[in-house]
Coordinates of C-alpha atoms and ligand atoms in Angstrom, one line a residue:
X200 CA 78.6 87.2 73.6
X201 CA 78.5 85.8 70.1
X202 CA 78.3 88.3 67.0
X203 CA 75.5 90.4 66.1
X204 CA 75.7 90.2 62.6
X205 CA 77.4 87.6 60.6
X206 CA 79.1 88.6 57.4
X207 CA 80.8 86.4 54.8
X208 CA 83.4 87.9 52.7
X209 CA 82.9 87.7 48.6
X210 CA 84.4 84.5 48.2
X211 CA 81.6 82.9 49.8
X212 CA 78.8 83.7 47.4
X213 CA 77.2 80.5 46.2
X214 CA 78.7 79.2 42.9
X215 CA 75.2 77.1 42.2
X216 CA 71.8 78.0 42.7
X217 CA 69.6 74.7 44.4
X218 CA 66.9 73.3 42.7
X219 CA 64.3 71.8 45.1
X220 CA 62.8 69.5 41.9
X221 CA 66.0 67.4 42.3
X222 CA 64.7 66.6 46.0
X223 CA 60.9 66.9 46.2
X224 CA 58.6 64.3 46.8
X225 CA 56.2 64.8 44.1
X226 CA 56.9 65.7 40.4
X227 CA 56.1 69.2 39.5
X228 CA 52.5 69.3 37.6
X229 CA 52.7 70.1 33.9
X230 CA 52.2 73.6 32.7
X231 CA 49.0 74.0 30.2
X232 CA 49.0 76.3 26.8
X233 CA 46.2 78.6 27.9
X234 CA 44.4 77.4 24.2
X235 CA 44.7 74.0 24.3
X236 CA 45.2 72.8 27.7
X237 CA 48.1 70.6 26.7
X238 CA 51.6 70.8 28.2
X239 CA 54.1 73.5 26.5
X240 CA 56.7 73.2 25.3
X241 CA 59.6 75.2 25.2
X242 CA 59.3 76.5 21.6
X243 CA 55.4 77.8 23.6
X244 CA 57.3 79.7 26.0
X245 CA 59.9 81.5 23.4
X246 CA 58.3 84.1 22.6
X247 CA 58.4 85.5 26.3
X248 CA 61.8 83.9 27.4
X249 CA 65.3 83.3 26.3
X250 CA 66.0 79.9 25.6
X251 CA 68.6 79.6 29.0
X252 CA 65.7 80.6 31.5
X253 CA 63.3 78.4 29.7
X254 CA 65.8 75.2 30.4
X255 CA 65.9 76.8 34.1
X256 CA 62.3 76.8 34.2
X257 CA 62.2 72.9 33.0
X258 CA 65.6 72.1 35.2
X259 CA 65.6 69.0 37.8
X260 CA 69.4 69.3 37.7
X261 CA 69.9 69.8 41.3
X262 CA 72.5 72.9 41.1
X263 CA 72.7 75.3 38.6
X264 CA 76.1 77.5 37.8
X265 CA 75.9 80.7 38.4
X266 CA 77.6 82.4 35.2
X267 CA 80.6 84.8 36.3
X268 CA 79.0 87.7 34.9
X269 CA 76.1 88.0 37.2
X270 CA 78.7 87.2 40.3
X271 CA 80.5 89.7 39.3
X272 CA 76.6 92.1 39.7
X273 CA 75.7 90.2 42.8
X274 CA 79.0 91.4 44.4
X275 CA 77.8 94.5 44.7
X276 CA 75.5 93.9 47.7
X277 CA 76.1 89.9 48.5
X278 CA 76.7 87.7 50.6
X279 CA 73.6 90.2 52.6
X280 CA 74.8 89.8 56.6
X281 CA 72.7 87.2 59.0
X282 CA 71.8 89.3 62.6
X283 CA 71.1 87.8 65.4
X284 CA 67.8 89.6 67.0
X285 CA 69.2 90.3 70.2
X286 CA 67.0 93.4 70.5
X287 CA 63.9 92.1 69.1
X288 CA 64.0 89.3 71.4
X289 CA 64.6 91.5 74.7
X290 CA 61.8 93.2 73.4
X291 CA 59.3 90.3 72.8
X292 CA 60.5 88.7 76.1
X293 CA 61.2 85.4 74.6
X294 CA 63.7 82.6 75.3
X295 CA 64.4 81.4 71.8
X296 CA 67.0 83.0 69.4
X297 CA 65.6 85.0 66.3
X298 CA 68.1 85.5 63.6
X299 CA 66.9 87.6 60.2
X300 CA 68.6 87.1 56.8
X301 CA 69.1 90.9 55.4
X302 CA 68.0 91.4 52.0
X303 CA 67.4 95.1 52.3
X304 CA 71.2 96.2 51.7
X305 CA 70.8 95.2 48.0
X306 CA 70.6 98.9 45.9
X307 CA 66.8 98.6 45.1
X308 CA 66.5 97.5 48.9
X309 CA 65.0 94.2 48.5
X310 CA 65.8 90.4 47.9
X311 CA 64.2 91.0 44.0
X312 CA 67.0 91.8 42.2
X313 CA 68.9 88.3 43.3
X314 CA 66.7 87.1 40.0
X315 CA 66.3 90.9 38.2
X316 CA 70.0 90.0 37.5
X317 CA 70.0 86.8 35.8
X318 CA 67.1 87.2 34.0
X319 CA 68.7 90.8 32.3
X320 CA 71.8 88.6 31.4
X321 CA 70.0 85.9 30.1
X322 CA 68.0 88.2 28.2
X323 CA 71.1 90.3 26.5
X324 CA 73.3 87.8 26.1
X325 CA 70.1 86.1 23.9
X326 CA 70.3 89.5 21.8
X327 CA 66.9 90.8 23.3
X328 CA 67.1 94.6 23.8
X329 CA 63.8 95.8 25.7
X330 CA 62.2 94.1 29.0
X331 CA 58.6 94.2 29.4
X332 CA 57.7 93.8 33.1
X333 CA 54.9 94.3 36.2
X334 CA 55.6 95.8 39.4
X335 CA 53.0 95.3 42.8
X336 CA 54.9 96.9 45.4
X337 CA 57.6 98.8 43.5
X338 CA 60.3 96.6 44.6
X339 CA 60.7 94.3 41.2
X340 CA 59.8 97.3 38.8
X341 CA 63.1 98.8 40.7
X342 CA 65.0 96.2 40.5
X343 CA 64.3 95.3 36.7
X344 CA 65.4 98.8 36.2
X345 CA 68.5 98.4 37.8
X346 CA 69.4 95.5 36.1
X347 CA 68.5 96.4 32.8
X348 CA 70.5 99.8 33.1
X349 CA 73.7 97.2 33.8
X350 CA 73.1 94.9 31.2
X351 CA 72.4 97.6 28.4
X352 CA 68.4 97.0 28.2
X353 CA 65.5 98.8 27.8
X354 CA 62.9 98.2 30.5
X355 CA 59.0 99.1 30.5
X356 CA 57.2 98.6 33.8
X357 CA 53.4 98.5 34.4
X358 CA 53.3 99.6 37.5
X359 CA 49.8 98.4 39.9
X360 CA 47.8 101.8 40.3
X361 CA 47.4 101.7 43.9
X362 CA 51.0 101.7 44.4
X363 CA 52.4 104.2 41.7
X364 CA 49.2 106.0 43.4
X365 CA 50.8 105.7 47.0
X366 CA 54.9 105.5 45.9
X367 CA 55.7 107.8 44.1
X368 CA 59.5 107.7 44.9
X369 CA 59.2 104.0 43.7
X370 CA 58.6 105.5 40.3
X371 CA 61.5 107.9 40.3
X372 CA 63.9 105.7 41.7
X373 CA 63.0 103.2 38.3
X374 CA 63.4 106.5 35.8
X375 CA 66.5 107.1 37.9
X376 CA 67.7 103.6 36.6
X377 CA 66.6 104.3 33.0
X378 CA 63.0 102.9 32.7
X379 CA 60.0 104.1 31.5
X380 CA 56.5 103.3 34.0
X381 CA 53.1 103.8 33.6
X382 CA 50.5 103.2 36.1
X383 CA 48.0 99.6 35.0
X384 CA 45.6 99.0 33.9
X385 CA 47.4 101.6 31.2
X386 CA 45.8 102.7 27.5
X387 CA 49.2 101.1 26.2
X388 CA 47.2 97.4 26.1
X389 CA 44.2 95.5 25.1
X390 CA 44.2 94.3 28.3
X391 CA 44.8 97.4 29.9
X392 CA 41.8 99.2 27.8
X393 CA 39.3 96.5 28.7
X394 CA 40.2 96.8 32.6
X395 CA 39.4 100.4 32.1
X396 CA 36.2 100.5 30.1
X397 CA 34.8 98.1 32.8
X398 CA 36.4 100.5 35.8
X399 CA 38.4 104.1 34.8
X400 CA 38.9 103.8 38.7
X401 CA 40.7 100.2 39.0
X402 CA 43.0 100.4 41.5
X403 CA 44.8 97.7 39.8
X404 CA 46.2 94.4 40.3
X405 CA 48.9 92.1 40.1
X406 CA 47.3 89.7 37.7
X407 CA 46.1 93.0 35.6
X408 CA 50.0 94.2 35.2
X409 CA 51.4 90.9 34.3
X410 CA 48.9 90.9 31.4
X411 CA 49.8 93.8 30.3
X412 CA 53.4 93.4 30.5
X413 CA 52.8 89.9 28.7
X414 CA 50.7 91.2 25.9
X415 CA 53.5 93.8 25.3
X416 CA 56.5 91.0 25.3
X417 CA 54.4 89.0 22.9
X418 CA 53.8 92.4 20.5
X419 CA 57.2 93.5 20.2
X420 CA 59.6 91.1 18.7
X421 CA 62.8 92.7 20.5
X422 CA 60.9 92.5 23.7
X423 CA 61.2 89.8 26.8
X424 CA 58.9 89.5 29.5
X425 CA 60.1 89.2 32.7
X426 CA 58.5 87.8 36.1
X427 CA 59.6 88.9 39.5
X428 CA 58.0 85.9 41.6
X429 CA 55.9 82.5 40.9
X430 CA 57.7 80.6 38.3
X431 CA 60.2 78.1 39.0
X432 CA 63.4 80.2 37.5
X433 CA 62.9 83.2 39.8
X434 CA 62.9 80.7 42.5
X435 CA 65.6 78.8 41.5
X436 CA 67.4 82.7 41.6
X437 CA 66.6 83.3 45.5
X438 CA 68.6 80.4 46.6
X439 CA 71.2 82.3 46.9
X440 CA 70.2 83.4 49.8
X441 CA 68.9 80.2 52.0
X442 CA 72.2 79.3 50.9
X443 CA 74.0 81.9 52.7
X444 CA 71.8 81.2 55.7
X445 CA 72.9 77.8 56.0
X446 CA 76.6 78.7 56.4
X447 CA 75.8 81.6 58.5
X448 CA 73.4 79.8 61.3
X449 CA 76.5 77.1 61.3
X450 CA 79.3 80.0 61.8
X451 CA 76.6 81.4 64.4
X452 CA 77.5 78.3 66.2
X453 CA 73.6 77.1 65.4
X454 CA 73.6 73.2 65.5
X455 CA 70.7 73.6 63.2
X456 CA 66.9 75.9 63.3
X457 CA 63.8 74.8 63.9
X458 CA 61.9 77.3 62.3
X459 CA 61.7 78.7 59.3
X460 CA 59.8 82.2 58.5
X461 CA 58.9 83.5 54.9
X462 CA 56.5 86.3 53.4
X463 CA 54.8 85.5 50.4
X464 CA 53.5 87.0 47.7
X465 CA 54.3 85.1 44.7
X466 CA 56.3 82.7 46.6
X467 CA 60.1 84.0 45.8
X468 CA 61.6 85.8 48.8
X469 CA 59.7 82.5 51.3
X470 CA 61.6 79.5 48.7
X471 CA 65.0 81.8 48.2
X472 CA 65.3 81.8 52.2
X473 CA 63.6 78.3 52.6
X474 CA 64.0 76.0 49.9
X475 CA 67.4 74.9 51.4
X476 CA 65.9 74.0 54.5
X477 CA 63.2 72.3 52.9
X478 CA 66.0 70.1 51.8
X479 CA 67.3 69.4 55.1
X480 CA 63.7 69.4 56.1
X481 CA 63.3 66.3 53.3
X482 CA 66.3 64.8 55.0
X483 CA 64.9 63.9 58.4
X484 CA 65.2 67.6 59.9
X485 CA 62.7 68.5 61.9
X486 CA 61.8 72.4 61.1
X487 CA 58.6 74.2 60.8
X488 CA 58.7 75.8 57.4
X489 CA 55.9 78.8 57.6
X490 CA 54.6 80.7 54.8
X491 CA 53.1 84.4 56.0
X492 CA 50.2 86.1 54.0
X493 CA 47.9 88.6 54.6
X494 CA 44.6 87.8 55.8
X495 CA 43.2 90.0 52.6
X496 CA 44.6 87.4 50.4
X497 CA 44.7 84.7 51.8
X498 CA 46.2 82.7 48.6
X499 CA 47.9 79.5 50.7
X500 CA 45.4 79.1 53.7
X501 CA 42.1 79.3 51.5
X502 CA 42.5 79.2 47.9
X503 CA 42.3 75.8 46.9
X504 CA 45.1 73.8 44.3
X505 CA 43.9 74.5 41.2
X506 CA 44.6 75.0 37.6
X507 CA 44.3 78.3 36.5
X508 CA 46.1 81.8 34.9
X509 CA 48.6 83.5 36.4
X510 CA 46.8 86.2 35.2
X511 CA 43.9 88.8 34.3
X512 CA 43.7 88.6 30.8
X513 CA 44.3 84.5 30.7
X514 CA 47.2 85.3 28.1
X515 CA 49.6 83.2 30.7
X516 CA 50.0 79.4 30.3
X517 CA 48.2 77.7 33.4
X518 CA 49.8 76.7 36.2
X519 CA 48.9 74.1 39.2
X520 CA 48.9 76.7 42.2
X521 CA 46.8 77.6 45.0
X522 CA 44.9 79.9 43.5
X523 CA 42.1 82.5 44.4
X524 CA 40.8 83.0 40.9
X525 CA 42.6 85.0 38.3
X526 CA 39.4 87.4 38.2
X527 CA 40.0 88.3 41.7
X528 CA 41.3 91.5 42.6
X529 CA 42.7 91.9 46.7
X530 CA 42.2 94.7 48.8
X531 CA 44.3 97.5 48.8
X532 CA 46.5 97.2 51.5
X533 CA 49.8 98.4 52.1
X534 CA 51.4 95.4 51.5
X535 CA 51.4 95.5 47.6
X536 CA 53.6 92.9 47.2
X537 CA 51.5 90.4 48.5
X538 CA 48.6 90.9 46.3
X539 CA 48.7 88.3 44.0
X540 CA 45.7 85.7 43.6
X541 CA 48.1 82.8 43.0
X542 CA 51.1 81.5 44.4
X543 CA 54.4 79.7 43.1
X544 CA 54.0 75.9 42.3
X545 CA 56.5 74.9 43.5
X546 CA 55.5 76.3 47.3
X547 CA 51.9 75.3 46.5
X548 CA 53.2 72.0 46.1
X549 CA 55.1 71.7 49.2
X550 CA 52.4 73.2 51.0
X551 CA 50.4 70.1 49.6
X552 CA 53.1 67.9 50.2
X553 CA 53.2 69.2 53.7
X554 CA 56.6 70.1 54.1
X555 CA 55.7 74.1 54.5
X556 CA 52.8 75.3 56.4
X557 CA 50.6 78.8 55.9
X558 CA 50.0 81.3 58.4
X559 CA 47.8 84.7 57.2
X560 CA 47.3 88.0 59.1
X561 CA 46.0 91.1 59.2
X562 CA 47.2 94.5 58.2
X563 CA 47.1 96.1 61.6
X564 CA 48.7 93.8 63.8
X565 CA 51.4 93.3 61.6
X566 CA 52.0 96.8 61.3
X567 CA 52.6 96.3 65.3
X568 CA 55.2 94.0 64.6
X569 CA 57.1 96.4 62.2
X570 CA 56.6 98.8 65.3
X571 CA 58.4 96.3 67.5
X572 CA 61.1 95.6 65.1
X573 CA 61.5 99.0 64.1
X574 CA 61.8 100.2 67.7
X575 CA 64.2 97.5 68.7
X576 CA 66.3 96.7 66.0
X577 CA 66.4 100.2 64.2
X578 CA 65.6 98.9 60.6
X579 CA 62.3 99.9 59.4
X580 CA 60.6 96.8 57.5
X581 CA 58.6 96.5 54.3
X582 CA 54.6 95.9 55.1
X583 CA 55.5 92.6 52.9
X584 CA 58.2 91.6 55.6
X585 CA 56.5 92.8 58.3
X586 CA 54.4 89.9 57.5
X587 CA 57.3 87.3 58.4
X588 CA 58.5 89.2 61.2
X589 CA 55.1 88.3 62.9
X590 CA 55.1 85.2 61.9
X591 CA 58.9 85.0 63.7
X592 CA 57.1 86.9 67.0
X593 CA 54.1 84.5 66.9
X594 CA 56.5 81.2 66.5
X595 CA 58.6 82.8 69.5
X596 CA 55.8 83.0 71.5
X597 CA 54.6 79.4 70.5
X598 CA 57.5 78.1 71.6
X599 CA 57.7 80.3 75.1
X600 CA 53.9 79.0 75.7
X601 CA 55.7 75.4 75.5
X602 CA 58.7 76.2 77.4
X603 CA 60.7 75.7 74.8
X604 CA 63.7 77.4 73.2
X605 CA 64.1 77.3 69.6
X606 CA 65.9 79.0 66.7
X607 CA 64.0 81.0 64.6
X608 CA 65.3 82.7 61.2
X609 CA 63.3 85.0 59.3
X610 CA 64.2 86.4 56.1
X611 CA 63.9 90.7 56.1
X612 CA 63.2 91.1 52.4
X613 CA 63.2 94.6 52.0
X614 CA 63.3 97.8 54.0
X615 CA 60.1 100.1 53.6
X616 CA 61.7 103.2 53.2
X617 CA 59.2 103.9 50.4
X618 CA 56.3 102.7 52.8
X619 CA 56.4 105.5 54.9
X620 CA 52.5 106.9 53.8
X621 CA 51.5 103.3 55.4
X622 CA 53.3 103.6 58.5
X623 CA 51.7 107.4 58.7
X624 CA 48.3 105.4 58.3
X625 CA 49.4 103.1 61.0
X626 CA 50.5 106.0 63.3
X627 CA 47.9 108.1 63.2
X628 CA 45.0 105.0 63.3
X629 CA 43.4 105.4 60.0
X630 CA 45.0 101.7 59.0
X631 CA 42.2 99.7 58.3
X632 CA 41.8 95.6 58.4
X633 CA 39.9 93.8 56.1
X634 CA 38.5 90.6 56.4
X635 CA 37.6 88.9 53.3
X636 CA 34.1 87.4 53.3
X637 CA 33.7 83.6 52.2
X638 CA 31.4 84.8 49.4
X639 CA 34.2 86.8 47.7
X640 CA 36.3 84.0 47.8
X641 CA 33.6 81.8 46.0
X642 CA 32.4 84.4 43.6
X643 CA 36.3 84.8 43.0
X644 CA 36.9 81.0 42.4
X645 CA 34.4 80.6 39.9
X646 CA 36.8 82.0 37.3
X647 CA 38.4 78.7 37.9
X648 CA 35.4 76.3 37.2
X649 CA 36.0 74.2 33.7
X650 CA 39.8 74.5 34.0
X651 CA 41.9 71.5 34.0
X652 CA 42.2 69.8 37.4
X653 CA 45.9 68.9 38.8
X654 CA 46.2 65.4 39.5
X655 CA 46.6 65.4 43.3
X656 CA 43.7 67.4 44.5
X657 CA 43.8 68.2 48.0
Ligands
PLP174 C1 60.0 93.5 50.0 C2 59.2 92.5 49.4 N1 59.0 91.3 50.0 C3 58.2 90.4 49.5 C4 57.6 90.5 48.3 C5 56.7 89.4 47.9 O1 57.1 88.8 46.7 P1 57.7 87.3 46.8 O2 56.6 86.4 47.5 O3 57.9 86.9 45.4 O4 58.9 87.3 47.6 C6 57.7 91.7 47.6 C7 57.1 91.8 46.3 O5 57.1 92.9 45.7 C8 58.6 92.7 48.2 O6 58.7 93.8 47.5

């Protein structure tokens, strides 16, 4: 019987990030000033970045160093092992092999600090000393802290109310690492005090943080802002671990995989894990790419490709995305990660291309999922990688309905250790689903009526 788990030893971290602008079909769309609708530039985006992640942003180079001083960071938890889900699959009943990429043994227990790490260097090494960032789920806010504690910065997180509401332990584990959180909308902003005016009881949003975090970055001149998902950077970061995939599946003794499984959120965990493939995929391969969201925001399957802000406040340039309005604020669910109206370009773009297709559920059955995981292979998922873990089920039982028997890799992002009031919920029945009616989703999408139009409109 082959291994359950395949490790690689140090030496085989990738030296190079991949950038999928080097290999996609369509050029990426320009990025607009929010003011004047015309493409920035990178002297637009300095005040938020350092001039290095800016040139990322911009990159088509097709790999990317990694400098030796983040290595020697991303040693501490990488290369993350591949398992083959032997368990899961007994469980399930199926005939295909199921394989999950670990990203829950980094220390803030997800695949976010892969780009928290880079992004701190960057940031020192361009003589910034304070980081001004967002968190949804807890996960980035962590692993911002983390990284800004080992690179000798401050770091101020706005932390979604909902979740600093429901994880508290999020919260200590980021003072733990050195940083200061509050929960948004916050008094600390304009943005923040105009949430609150309208609603003292907003639960919050991704889009309301990221304005926040923004409007502090662009207030303080020793202060960065920093972006855990979406943009084409933090992306660019996460390759490190399709990467490791690739030679993993191949010492697995995998010929190749025909499907591909991501969360997403803002997009980063799904391209880190995928955007290799999508380059074999460009090749000739033939491999389902899928892109797993919840059904209460349901960014990739029914938000259309639009211009529009990445978020709240429209302080953020605008990006060509599928979008579901920047106004639009998602249901509460347990998933907090995955609340974001908008979605990276670059996925949005390969969704358009059609090189990665979107799947969405809903909050209680893929809570039974991370049940069946839980129970079979012993790691207890987050409720954002739950999500890919039932897109993994549903793509084994597609492929047992045809008689067929594939390989399927998923990537685990993170463990939900700090989850556990939403598996309680899920336990003891009082885990709700939502379905989002159409006319939310139009009354949302009027925020996006006047903006700029991408040039391919699907
Ligand atoms: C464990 C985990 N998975 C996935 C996500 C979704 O983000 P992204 O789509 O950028 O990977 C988050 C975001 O906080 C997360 O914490």
């Amino acid at each position: 019987m082959s291994d359950t788990k395949v490790v690689l030893p140090e030496r085989d971290i990738p030296r190079h990030w991949y950038n999928v602008l080097a290999d996609a079909p369509s050029p990426p769309q320009p990025v607009l000033h929010p003011g004047t609708g015309q493409p920035v530039g990178p002297d637009d985006l300095a005040p938020l970045f350092p001039m290095d992640l800016i040139l990322q942003e911009v990159s088509t180079d097709r790999e990317i160093p990694i400098p030796e001083e983040v290595l020697d960071v991303l040693r501490l938890w990488r290369p993350t092992p591949l398992h083959r889900a032997r368990r899961l699959e007994q469980a399930i009943g199926t005939r295909s092999r199921i394989y999950f990429k670990n990203e829950s043994v980094s220390p803030a227990g997800s695949h976010k600090p892969n780009t928290a790490v880079p992004q701190a260097f960057y940031n020192a090494r361009a003589g910034r000393s304070r980081i001004a960032t967002e968190t949804g789920a807890g996960q980035w806010g962590s692993s911002m802290a983390l990284a800004c504690q080992l690179f000798g910065l401050e770091c101020k997180v706005y932390m979604v109310r909902v979740s600093y509401d429901q994880k508290p332990y999020r919260r200590m584990m980021m003072e733990t690492w050195g940083a200061s959180v509050v929960p948004s909308p916050s008094p600390d902003t304009n943005a923040g005090r105009g949430v609150l005016e309208a609603d003292a009881d907003s639960p919050g949003s991704l889009g309301i943080a990221i304005s926040e975090a923004v409007e502090d970055a662009a207030t303080h001149d020793d202060t960065s802002y920093c972006l855990g998902s979406v943009l084409n950077h933090v992306l660019l970061h996460q390759t490190v671990i399709g990467q490791e995939a690739h030679r993993q599946l191949d010492l697995a003794g995998e010929s190749g995989v025909d499907v591909v499984v991501g969360c997403v959120g803002g997009g980063s965990n799904f391209a880190g894990l995928a955007l290799p493939f999508v380059r074999d995929r460009i090749g000739g391969a033939e491999i389902d790419i899928v892109a797993c969201e919840p059904a209460a925001c349901p960014t990739l399957t029914r938000g259309p490709y639009a211009y529009d802000f990445g978020d709240t406040a429209q302080l953020t340039p605008l990006v060509a995305m599928h979008t579901l309005g920047h106004d639009f604020i998602p249901p509460g669910i347990h998933a907090g990660g995955l609340r974001y109206h908008g979605a990276a370009p670059i996925v949005s773009q390969l969704v358009v291309d059609g090189l990665v297709r979107a799947e969405a559920y809903r909050q209680v059955e893929v809570f039974e999922s991370a049940i069946t995981f839980a129970r079979s292979e012993g790691i207890i998922p987050a409720p954002e990688s739950a999500h890919a873990i039932k897109g993994a089920i549903e793509a084994a039982r597609r492929a047992d309905e045809a008689g067929r028997e594939q390989v399927i890799l998923f990537n685990l992002s993170g463990h939900g250790h700090f989850d556990m009031s939403a598996y309680d919920a899920f336990l003891h029945g009082r885990l709700e689903d939502y379905e989002l009616p159409e006319e939310e989703i139009q009354r949302a999408l009027r925020a996006i009526e006047g903006l700029p139009k991408p040039e391919v409109v699907v």
